[in-house]
GROMACS .gro file of C-alpha atoms in nm:
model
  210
    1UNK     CA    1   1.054  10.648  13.623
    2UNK     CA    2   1.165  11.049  13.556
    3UNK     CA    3   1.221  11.134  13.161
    4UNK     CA    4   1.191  11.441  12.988
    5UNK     CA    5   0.893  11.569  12.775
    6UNK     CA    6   0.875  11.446  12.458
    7UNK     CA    7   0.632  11.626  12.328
    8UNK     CA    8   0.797  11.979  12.452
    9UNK     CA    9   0.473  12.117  12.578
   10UNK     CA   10   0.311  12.148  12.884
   11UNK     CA   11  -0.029  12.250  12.988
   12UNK     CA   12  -0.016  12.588  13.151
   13UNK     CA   13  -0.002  12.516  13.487
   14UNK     CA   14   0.254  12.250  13.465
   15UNK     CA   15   0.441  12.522  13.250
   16UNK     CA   16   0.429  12.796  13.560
   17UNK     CA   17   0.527  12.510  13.852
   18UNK     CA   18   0.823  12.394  13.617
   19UNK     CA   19   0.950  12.814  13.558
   20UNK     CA   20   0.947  12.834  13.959
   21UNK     CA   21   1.142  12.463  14.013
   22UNK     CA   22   1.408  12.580  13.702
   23UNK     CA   23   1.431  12.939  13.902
   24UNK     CA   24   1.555  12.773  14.195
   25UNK     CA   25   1.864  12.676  14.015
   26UNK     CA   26   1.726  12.301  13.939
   27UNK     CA   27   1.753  12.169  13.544
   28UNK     CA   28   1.451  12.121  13.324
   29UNK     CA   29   1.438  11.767  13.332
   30UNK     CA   30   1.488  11.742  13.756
   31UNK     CA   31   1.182  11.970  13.738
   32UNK     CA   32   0.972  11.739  13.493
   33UNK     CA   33   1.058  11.453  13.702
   34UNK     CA   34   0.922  11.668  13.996
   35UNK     CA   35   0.587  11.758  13.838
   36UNK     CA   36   0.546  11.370  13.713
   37UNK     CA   37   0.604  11.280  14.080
   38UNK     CA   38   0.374  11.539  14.232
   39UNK     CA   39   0.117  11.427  13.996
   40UNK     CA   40   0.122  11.076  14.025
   41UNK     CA   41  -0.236  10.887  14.098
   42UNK     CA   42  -0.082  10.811  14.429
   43UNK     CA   43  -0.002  11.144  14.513
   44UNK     CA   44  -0.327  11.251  14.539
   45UNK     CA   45  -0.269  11.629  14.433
   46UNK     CA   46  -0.412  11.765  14.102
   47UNK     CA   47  -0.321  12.000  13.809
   48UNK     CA   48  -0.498  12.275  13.965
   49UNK     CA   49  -0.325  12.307  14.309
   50UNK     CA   50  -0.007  12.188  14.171
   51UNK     CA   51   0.193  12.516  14.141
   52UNK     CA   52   0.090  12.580  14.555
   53UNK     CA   53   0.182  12.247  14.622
   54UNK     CA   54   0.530  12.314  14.457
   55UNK     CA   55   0.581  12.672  14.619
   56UNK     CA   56   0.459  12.513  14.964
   57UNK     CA   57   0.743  12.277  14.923
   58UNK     CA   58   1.004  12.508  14.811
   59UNK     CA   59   0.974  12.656  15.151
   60UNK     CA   60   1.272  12.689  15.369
   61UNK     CA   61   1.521  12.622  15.033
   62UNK     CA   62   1.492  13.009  14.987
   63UNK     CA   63   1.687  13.043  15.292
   64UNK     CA   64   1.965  12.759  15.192
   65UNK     CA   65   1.819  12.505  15.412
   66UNK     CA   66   1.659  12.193  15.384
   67UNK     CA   67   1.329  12.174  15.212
   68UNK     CA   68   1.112  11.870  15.083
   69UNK     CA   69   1.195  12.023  14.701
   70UNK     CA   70   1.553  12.019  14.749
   71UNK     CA   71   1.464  11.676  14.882
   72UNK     CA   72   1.282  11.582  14.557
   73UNK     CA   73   1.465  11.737  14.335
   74UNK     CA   74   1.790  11.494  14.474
   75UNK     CA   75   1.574  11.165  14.428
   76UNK     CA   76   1.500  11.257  14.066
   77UNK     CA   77   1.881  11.364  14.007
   78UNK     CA   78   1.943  10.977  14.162
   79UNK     CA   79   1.714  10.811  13.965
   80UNK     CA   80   1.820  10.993  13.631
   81UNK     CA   81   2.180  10.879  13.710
   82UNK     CA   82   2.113  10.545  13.754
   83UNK     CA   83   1.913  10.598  13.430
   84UNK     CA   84   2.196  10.777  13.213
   85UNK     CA   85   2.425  10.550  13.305
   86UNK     CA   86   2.631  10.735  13.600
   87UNK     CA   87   2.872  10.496  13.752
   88UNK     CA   88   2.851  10.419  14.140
   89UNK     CA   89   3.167  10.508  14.305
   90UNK     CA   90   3.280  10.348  14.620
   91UNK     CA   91   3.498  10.465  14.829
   92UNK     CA   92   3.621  10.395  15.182
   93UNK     CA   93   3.634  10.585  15.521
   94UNK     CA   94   3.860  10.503  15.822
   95UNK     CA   95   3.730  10.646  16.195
   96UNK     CA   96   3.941  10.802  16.437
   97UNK     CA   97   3.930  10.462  16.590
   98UNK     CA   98   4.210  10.250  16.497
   99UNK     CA   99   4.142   9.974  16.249
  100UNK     CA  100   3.792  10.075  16.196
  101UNK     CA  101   3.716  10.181  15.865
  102UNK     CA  102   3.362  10.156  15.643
  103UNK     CA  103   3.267  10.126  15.241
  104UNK     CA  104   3.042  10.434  15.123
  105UNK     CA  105   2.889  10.471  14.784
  106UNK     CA  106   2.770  10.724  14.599
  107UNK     CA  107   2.686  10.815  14.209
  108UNK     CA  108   2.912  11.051  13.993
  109UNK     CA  109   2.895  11.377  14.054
  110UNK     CA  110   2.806  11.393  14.437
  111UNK     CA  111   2.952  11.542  14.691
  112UNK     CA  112   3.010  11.358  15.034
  113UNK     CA  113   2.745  11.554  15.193
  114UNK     CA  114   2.507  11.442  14.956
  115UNK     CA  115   2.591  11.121  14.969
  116UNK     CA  116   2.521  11.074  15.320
  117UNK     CA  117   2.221  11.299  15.263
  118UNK     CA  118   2.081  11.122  14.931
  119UNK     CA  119   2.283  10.819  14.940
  120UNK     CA  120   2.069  10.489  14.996
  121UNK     CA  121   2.314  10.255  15.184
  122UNK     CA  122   2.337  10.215  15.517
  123UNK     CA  123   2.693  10.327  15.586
  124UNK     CA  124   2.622  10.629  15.426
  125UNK     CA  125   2.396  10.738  15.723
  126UNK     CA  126   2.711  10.600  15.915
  127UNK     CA  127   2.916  10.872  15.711
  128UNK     CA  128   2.675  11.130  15.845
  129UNK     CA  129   2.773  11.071  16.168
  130UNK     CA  130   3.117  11.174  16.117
  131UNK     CA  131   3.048  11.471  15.899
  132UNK     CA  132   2.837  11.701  16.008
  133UNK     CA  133   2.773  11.950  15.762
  134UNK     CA  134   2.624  12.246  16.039
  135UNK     CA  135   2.618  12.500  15.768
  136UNK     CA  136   2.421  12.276  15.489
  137UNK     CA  137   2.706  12.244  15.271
  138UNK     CA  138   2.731  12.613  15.116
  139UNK     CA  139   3.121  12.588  15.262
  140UNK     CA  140   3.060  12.833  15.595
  141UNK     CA  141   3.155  12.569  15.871
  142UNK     CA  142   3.412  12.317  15.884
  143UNK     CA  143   3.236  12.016  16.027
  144UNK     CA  144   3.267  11.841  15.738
  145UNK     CA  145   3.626  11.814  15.747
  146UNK     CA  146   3.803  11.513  15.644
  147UNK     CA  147   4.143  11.405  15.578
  148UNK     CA  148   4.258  11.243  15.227
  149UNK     CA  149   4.488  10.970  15.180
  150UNK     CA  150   4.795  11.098  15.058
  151UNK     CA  151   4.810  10.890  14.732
  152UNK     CA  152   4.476  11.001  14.615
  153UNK     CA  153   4.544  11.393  14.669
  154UNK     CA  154   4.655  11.481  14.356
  155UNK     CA  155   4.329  11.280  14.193
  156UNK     CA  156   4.100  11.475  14.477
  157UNK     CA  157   4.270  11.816  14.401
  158UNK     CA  158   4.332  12.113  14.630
  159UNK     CA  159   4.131  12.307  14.772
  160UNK     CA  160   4.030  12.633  14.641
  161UNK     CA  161   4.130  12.999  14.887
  162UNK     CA  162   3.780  13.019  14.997
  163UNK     CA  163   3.788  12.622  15.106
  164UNK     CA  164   4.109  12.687  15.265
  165UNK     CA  165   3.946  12.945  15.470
  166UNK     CA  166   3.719  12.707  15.645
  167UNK     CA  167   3.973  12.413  15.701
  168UNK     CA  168   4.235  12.696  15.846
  169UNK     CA  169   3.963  12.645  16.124
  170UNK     CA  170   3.879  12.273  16.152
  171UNK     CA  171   4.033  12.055  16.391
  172UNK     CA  172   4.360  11.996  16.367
  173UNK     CA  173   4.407  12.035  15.964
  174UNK     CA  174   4.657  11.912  15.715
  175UNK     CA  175   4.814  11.924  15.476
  176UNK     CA  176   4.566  11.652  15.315
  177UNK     CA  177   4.251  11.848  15.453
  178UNK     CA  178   3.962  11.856  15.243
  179UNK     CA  179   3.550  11.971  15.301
  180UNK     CA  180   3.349  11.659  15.248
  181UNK     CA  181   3.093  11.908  15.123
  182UNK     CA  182   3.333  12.012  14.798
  183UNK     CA  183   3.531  11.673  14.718
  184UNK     CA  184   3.260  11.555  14.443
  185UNK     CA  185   3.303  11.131  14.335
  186UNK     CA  186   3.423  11.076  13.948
  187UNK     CA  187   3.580  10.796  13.795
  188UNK     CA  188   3.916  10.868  13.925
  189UNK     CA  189   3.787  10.847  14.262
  190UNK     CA  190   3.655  10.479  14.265
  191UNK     CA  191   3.856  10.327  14.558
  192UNK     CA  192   3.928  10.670  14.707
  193UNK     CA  193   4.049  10.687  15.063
  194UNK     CA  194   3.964  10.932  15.290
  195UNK     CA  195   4.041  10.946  15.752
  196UNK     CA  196   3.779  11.146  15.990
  197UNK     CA  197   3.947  11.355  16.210
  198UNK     CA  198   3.921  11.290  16.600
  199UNK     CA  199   3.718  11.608  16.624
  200UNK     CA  200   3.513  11.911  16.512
  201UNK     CA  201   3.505  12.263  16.546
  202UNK     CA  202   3.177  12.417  16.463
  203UNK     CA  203   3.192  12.755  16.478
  204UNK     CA  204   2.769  12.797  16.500
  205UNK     CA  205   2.765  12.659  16.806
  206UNK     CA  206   2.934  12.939  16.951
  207UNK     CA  207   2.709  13.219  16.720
  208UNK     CA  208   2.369  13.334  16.937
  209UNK     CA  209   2.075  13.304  16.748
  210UNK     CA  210   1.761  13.515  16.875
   0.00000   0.00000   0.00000
């Protein structure tokens, strides 16, 4: 559905739209993907409004937040991986309830906030009720704390100082605490193992915002 230009150029204005998605930190080909989607007969927008149409939906991403770009721009990264070949990697997720556990998917390369964010499968969404991700997964909250099975730590990895930071404050951390928001799936991670923790401390729930 998304591929690259083969050509190499672009009329002018889908030149300037794809300079302001590739400013934004997004690749050239996520951005080509972008403009083929914006333009689309179904779409209904044309050439000439399509740089306002992009900026318009850039919108609240200059703040680190959500935006309907940032939403895009992580269905075309999907549908390029499924295109490229990027493997699916399952991997499962036990509640704080005993004996209840769920199967979660997600392609190479995510993170487990985007998977519940991007991911299509149902328990994904269920994974998003677990993790919370307050601070939009740019690592300044700790509601997306998890804990990793022991046998697949050394395959996750530690976490880095500034990670460490944020987990001294979760709830109740371990040794085995990780951010769902900076353990990203690979091939080493297919069967991966990971606990929710019976709780949540979210620190912007205590910060006054006027």
């Amino acid at each position: 559905l998304y591929s690259s230009s083969s050509s190499g150029e672009m009329e002018p204005k889908k030149e300037e739209a794809l300079r302001f998605i590739q400013a934004r930190g997004f690749s050239r080909e996520v951005g080509e993907g972008i403009i083929k989607a914006l333009l689309a007969p179904s779409s209904g927008i044309s050439l000439s409004s399509l740089v306002v149409t992009v900026k318009a939906l850039a919108g609240a991403y200059e703040r680190e937040e959500t935006s309907p770009l940032l939403t895009m721009a992580k269905a075309v990264e999907q549908e390029l991986a499924r295109t490229s070949g990027k493997n699916l990697i399952k991997f499962v997720v036990y509640t704080p309830r005993e004996g209840e556990s769920f199967e979660c998917e997600g392609f190479e390369g995510m993170s487990l906030k985007e998977v519940v964010d991007y991911g299509e499968e149902k328990n994904n969404q269920v994974l998003g009720e677990y993790i919370e991700c307050a601070c939009s997964g740019i690592m300044a909250c700790s509601t997306c704390h998890v804990y990793v099975d022991p046998a697949w730590w050394k395959k996750v990895g530690s976490p880095s100082k500034e990670e460490l930071d944020m987990i001294d404050l979760a709830y109740e951390p371990t040794e085995y605490s990780r951010l769902g928001c900076q353990i990203r799936l690979s091939k080493d991670l297919e069967g991966l193992k990971i606990s929710i923790p019976d709780g949540a401390n979210n620190l912007f729930d205590h910060i006054p915002f006027e």
